[in-house]
Amino acid sequence: MRSVVCFILGGGRGTRLYPLTKLRAKPAVPLAGRYRLIDIPVSNSINSGIQKIYVLTQFNSASLNRHIIKTYPFSHLTEGFVEVLAAQQTPESANWFQGTADAVRQYLNIIKSSKADECLILSGDHMYNMDYRPFIQHHRNTEADLTIAVVPVFESGASEFGLLKINQSGEVTEFREKPKGDHLKAMQVDTTILGLDKKTALKKPYIASMGIYVFKKDVLVDLLNRDINQIDFGKEIIPKAIQNMHVHAYLFDGFWEDIGTIEAFYRSNLQLVKHPNPPLRLFDPSARIFTRPRFLPPSRIINSSIRNSLVCEGCLVEKAKILNSIVGIRSKIGRNVDIQNTLLMGCDFYQSPEEQNNDIMQGRPPVGIGENTIIHKAIVDKNAHIGKNVKILNEKGVKEVMNEKNGYWIRDGIVVIIK
């Protein structure tokens, strides 16, 4: 994999994940109480033997840039690196990143000067374990100019993806980005061509792009140089490549989730605790997920009932009931608290007794969750101040409420307490 250079796209606004993206880039959103979304593609790359990694950032990127710098300091004795490429104005371009392809185009000088033969393009906001080596080897074996990683999908969510058709040899013959209506129906295929059995193929009649691509380096440079007005891989670059280039599909048969909405983010996190064998492998030594080392103390849990949950390091939990939930780093949970089906993202710091008293003097609770509080089906972002005898419930099943002034939103029926 020494001949592969990796670009991870991390510059999108993440509007559908708001308010989790109010103060951070989408790939910087915390995952499983201790990681960030960006750790997934970076860790997959490192585990696959790919160590030349660039992360392209733009919106709300301060915390993302800081996390990358502190998490991935490769030894000076290796050629490996994880480097941030922030959006910038240059003599060639006075604009910020206009799209996924434009972001890579603005750093073509790095691609041209690299010794790489292939360029791996990844998204910074997906949740999955993947060894990229078989994918890249398939690309080499077929002598493709471009290979797209794909998964079969249900009709209900197919319109959220770029969809494609392939022939018997796996070559891509047609690609449409997020088609709707009749255009969606036209993209139905017999997915037994991917090796699915007939029953599964009937349930999943569409082939979706994962937003994971491997290009021959010279092909990528050529495609990006042809027309600077083509700014997006899915909408413009890939359909153009299919017309006159050798484009192949590669079936990925593992778990993969596009974290595009609050509901998808919530569901993907709670899958880690609700299933005996969760789809994202946190405990697999061959698929380790790297993140920033924090050197926190062990969690202290006193007289509490905790079932089907993850409790991260550095937490203080006393006489609490926790069910089907994730308790993030440095969480402080008071007595008789009832937490169910909830993601607590934890805290960035511990408060001193003086800081706690100062909060109380100012009429607000200290950081953490106060006594006798009930929280069901919620996402509590970092550094939340939640007092005693509070109830955070969506008893009426409200789908959408924007109440940012009072510190919460409801999106997709899930209560989100703002950072």
XYZ file of C-alpha atoms in Angstrom:
419
model
C 0.000 0.000 0.000
C 3.036 2.285 -0.158
C 1.887 3.442 -3.613
C -1.506 4.687 -2.325
C -2.247 8.207 -1.106
C -5.534 8.800 0.733
C -7.752 11.899 0.763
C -10.541 12.104 3.353
C -13.243 14.677 2.629
C -14.203 16.460 5.825
C -15.367 19.877 4.707
C -19.174 19.630 4.423
C -21.550 21.800 6.462
C -23.459 18.845 7.943
C -26.743 20.749 8.050
C -28.847 17.618 8.565
C -26.838 16.812 11.714
C -27.462 20.241 13.220
C -27.286 21.135 16.146
C -24.474 18.584 16.649
C -22.626 20.494 13.912
C -23.347 23.953 15.343
C -19.856 24.282 16.822
C -17.933 21.560 14.978
C -17.377 20.011 11.568
C -19.411 16.897 10.814
C -16.401 14.516 10.986
C -15.603 15.943 14.449
C -18.941 14.804 15.917
C -18.263 12.419 18.871
C -18.947 8.727 18.327
C -19.535 5.982 20.928
C -18.710 8.352 23.770
C -14.961 8.573 23.098
C -14.172 8.636 19.362
C -14.975 11.086 16.580
C -16.396 10.225 13.166
C -13.109 11.109 11.477
C -11.390 8.329 13.465
C -13.264 5.722 11.386
C -11.755 6.376 7.916
C -8.351 7.286 9.355
C -8.239 4.070 11.422
C -9.464 1.969 8.484
C -6.660 3.427 6.382
C -3.969 2.784 8.981
C -5.239 -0.767 9.570
C -5.072 -1.301 5.785
C -1.408 -0.304 5.656
C -2.122 3.120 4.105
C -0.120 5.765 5.928
C -0.110 8.781 3.618
C -3.374 10.427 4.605
C -4.690 13.934 3.946
C -7.868 15.290 5.572
C -9.525 18.153 3.687
C -11.354 20.508 6.051
C -13.375 23.690 5.741
C -16.476 24.490 7.869
C -16.174 24.753 11.682
C -12.875 22.942 11.369
C -10.968 24.169 14.466
C -11.822 21.221 16.740
C -11.403 18.731 13.875
C -7.953 20.091 12.998
C -6.931 20.048 16.661
C -8.129 16.455 17.086
C -6.195 15.220 14.040
C -2.969 16.945 15.080
C -3.128 15.566 18.636
C -4.260 12.058 17.675
C -2.055 10.985 14.770
C 1.594 12.018 15.304
C 3.466 9.425 13.245
C 7.059 8.639 14.116
C 9.750 10.598 12.267
C 11.275 7.223 11.424
C 8.401 6.354 9.074
C 6.986 7.915 5.917
C 3.506 7.981 7.449
C 1.430 11.069 8.235
C -2.093 12.329 8.726
C -2.081 15.926 7.535
C -4.807 18.560 7.505
C -5.383 20.379 4.198
C -7.584 23.347 5.047
C -9.546 25.297 2.452
C -7.475 28.227 1.255
C -7.396 30.981 -1.323
C -4.594 30.735 -3.865
C -3.515 32.610 -7.017
C -5.219 29.837 -9.008
C -8.471 29.908 -7.020
C -10.005 32.640 -4.860
C -12.866 30.351 -3.784
C -13.282 27.972 -0.868
C -14.059 24.308 -1.602
C -17.105 24.281 -3.892
C -17.689 20.517 -3.765
C -16.022 17.161 -3.173
C -14.112 17.141 -6.457
C -13.180 20.810 -6.206
C -11.670 20.183 -2.755
C -9.304 17.593 -4.206
C -8.662 19.729 -7.304
C -7.378 22.598 -5.161
C -4.600 20.289 -3.953
C -3.696 18.720 -7.291
C -0.104 19.856 -6.810
C 0.215 17.385 -3.926
C -1.198 14.548 -6.042
C 1.072 15.336 -8.986
C 4.188 15.497 -6.843
C 3.398 12.313 -4.917
C 4.997 8.978 -5.788
C 1.579 7.306 -5.587
C 0.062 5.132 -8.295
C -3.458 5.245 -6.837
C -5.532 7.845 -4.988
C -8.072 6.627 -2.442
C -10.942 9.065 -1.824
C -12.980 8.634 1.385
C -15.761 10.464 3.221
C -15.208 11.624 6.780
C -18.726 10.937 8.035
C -19.393 7.219 7.551
C -19.479 4.452 10.160
C -17.946 1.113 9.123
C -14.971 -1.251 9.437
C -13.285 -1.875 6.099
C -9.979 -3.292 4.972
C -9.198 -1.279 1.830
C -6.551 -3.731 0.599
C -8.925 -6.168 -1.202
C -10.721 -3.144 -2.679
C -7.493 -1.678 -4.062
C -6.287 -5.090 -5.242
C -9.582 -5.561 -7.136
C -8.963 -2.179 -8.770
C -5.515 -3.342 -9.864
C -6.630 -6.788 -11.032
C -9.352 -5.345 -13.289
C -6.981 -2.612 -14.554
C -9.766 -0.113 -13.897
C -9.290 3.628 -14.189
C -11.716 4.133 -11.314
C -13.290 1.667 -8.878
C -16.322 2.486 -6.729
C -17.123 0.631 -3.504
C -20.836 -0.271 -3.462
C -23.507 -1.826 -1.248
C -26.996 -3.129 -2.129
C -29.767 -1.021 -0.525
C -33.514 -1.047 0.106
C -35.812 1.126 -2.002
C -36.877 3.136 1.061
C -33.488 4.833 1.367
C -32.114 4.457 -2.151
C -32.829 8.036 -3.211
C -30.312 9.299 -0.636
C -27.396 7.722 -2.504
C -25.660 7.754 -5.831
C -26.999 4.668 -7.653
C -25.376 2.697 -10.413
C -25.851 -0.166 -12.837
C -23.216 -2.724 -13.762
C -22.778 -5.410 -16.388
C -21.887 -9.065 -15.829
C -18.191 -8.291 -15.497
C -18.812 -5.667 -12.805
C -18.154 -2.686 -15.043
C -20.294 0.370 -14.289
C -22.614 1.274 -17.168
C -24.744 4.021 -15.605
C -24.609 6.319 -12.563
C -27.171 8.761 -11.144
C -26.747 10.879 -8.034
C -29.723 10.702 -5.605
C -32.429 10.030 -8.217
C -36.108 10.523 -7.366
C -39.411 9.283 -8.800
C -39.199 7.678 -12.240
C -35.430 8.228 -12.330
C -35.161 6.149 -9.156
C -37.280 3.327 -10.573
C -35.105 3.297 -13.662
C -32.072 2.434 -11.525
C -33.523 -0.850 -10.238
C -31.322 -3.842 -11.047
C -31.173 -7.548 -10.375
C -28.663 -7.476 -7.521
C -28.056 -11.222 -7.774
C -25.329 -10.015 -10.144
C -23.491 -9.001 -6.951
C -23.846 -12.500 -5.542
C -26.964 -11.898 -3.440
C -29.542 -14.660 -3.134
C -32.895 -14.041 -4.842
C -34.757 -13.249 -1.621
C -32.237 -10.602 -0.544
C -32.000 -9.241 -4.099
C -35.760 -8.609 -4.131
C -35.474 -6.640 -0.894
C -32.443 -4.665 -2.083
C -32.906 -3.901 -5.787
C -30.489 -0.959 -5.933
C -26.697 -0.651 -5.985
C -25.499 2.368 -3.996
C -22.135 4.070 -4.054
C -20.458 4.263 -0.647
C -18.636 7.456 -1.596
C -15.391 5.451 -1.530
C -13.324 5.612 -4.707
C -9.891 4.543 -5.876
C -8.478 6.250 -8.983
C -5.356 5.722 -10.980
C -3.415 8.856 -10.127
C -3.039 10.035 -13.728
C -6.741 9.426 -14.381
C -7.774 11.531 -11.384
C -5.491 14.369 -12.447
C -6.874 14.220 -15.994
C -10.524 14.211 -14.862
C -10.038 17.137 -12.498
C -8.153 19.167 -15.100
C -10.692 18.691 -17.906
C -13.377 21.067 -16.623
C -12.917 23.211 -13.492
C -16.700 23.783 -13.404
C -17.221 20.149 -12.469
C -17.047 20.388 -8.686
C -18.629 17.169 -7.368
C -17.559 13.537 -7.754
C -21.046 12.023 -7.626
C -22.906 14.552 -9.726
C -20.306 15.278 -12.398
C -16.907 13.556 -12.319
C -18.104 9.934 -12.079
C -20.871 10.170 -14.737
C -18.293 11.736 -17.052
C -15.742 9.000 -16.350
C -18.254 6.243 -17.130
C -18.687 7.580 -20.666
C -15.138 6.928 -21.817
C -13.199 5.203 -19.059
C -12.942 1.787 -17.466
C -15.016 2.119 -14.252
C -15.595 -0.900 -12.009
C -17.721 -1.621 -8.937
C -16.500 -3.438 -5.835
C -19.063 -5.060 -3.514
C -18.532 -4.398 0.191
C -20.442 -6.981 2.218
C -19.899 -5.554 5.717
C -21.759 -2.998 7.845
C -21.754 0.550 6.500
C -23.841 3.534 7.590
C -23.943 7.018 6.107
C -24.277 9.324 9.134
C -26.393 11.872 7.295
C -29.161 12.644 9.794
C -29.744 12.837 13.541
C -31.842 9.663 13.335
C -29.074 7.746 11.518
C -26.466 8.997 13.986
C -28.618 8.034 16.996
C -29.514 4.611 15.587
C -25.917 3.783 14.645
C -24.609 4.634 18.098
C -27.255 2.661 19.960
C -26.640 -0.360 17.732
C -23.379 -0.656 19.646
C -25.252 -1.521 22.850
C -28.544 -3.040 21.736
C -27.060 -5.954 19.759
C -25.025 -8.830 21.235
C -22.708 -8.616 18.215
C -22.818 -4.960 17.113
C -22.057 -4.307 13.435
C -19.240 -1.845 14.180
C -16.457 -3.910 15.738
C -14.972 -1.955 18.657
C -13.191 -4.949 20.186
C -11.600 -6.476 17.070
C -7.773 -6.263 17.384
C -7.456 -6.343 13.575
C -9.787 -3.350 13.170
C -8.724 -1.031 15.957
C -10.226 2.451 16.068
C -7.604 4.988 17.046
C -8.423 8.220 18.833
C -6.838 10.889 20.979
C -5.155 9.490 24.135
C -6.497 11.282 27.222
C -4.940 9.460 30.214
C -8.173 9.522 32.202
C -8.782 7.589 35.430
C -11.031 4.499 35.505
C -14.744 5.140 35.807
C -16.123 4.961 39.337
C -19.518 3.311 39.530
C -21.290 3.043 42.919
C -24.523 1.101 43.641
C -25.786 1.469 40.079
C -27.729 -0.705 37.640
C -26.174 -0.662 34.151
C -27.486 -2.926 31.386
C -26.675 -3.113 27.656
C -24.544 -0.003 27.812
C -21.059 1.380 27.229
C -19.423 3.451 29.966
C -16.303 5.290 28.828
C -13.328 6.204 30.983
C -13.246 8.910 33.620
C -16.936 8.776 34.605
C -18.519 9.253 38.049
C -21.797 7.331 38.422
C -23.647 6.896 41.738
C -26.930 5.085 42.398
C -28.067 5.473 38.801
C -30.085 3.299 36.428
C -28.660 3.139 32.904
C -30.226 1.047 30.127
C -29.379 0.794 26.393
C -27.185 3.872 26.568
C -23.676 5.198 25.972
C -22.005 7.217 28.717
C -19.249 9.394 27.288
C -15.923 10.360 28.828
C -15.895 12.363 32.089
C -19.677 12.053 32.531
C -20.883 12.891 36.029
C -24.238 11.295 36.874
C -25.984 12.007 40.197
C -28.065 9.778 42.453
C -31.335 8.206 41.323
C -30.843 9.275 37.719
C -32.719 7.183 35.113
C -31.095 7.107 31.658
C -32.552 4.955 28.858
C -31.882 4.744 25.107
C -29.657 7.799 25.348
C -26.286 8.919 24.053
C -24.312 11.031 26.534
C -21.300 12.561 24.788
C -19.594 13.386 28.063
C -17.441 16.334 28.965
C -14.195 17.987 27.841
C -13.083 18.813 31.390
C -13.608 18.198 35.095
C -14.952 21.055 37.170
C -13.164 21.976 40.376
C -15.288 22.439 43.533
C -14.818 26.189 43.122
C -16.139 26.064 39.556
C -19.126 24.002 40.658
C -19.947 26.495 43.403
C -19.561 29.362 40.952
C -22.165 27.747 38.652
C -24.544 27.357 41.583
C -24.018 30.990 42.615
C -24.930 32.044 39.069
C -28.171 30.065 39.220
C -27.270 27.145 36.980
C -26.358 23.543 37.797
C -22.753 22.321 37.531
C -21.650 20.266 34.535
C -23.212 16.817 34.597
C -26.622 15.343 35.398
C -28.248 16.197 38.724
C -30.087 13.914 41.143
C -33.483 12.366 40.347
C -33.311 13.310 36.680
C -34.907 11.185 33.926
C -33.551 11.154 30.364
C -35.076 8.873 27.702
C -34.345 8.723 23.952
C -32.033 11.694 23.770
C -28.609 12.865 22.640
C -26.868 14.987 25.268
C -23.974 16.847 23.681
C -20.773 17.670 25.529
C -20.445 19.842 28.651
C -24.189 19.898 29.396
C -25.451 21.423 32.650
C -28.541 19.419 33.653
C -29.960 20.025 37.120
C -31.897 18.008 39.680
C -35.396 16.591 39.128
C -35.281 17.260 35.381
C -37.298 15.211 32.877
C -36.049 15.029 29.307
C -38.709 13.016 27.515
C -40.593 13.250 24.246
C -43.868 11.873 25.588
C -45.985 13.400 22.812
C -43.769 12.008 20.042
C -42.999 15.426 18.559
C -40.915 15.116 15.385
C -39.370 18.560 15.008
C -38.894 21.465 17.448
C -36.290 24.213 17.128
C -35.713 25.695 20.584
C -32.067 26.636 20.456
C -32.614 29.565 22.834
C -33.544 27.117 25.587
C -30.707 24.719 24.790
C -32.445 21.891 22.945
C -33.816 20.724 19.625
C -36.015 17.823 18.644
C -35.059 16.268 15.312
C -36.454 13.021 13.910
C -38.301 12.629 17.230
C -35.018 12.626 19.199
C -34.310 15.262 21.854
C -30.875 16.846 21.375
C -29.360 18.866 24.223
C -26.977 21.378 22.656
C -23.269 21.498 23.527
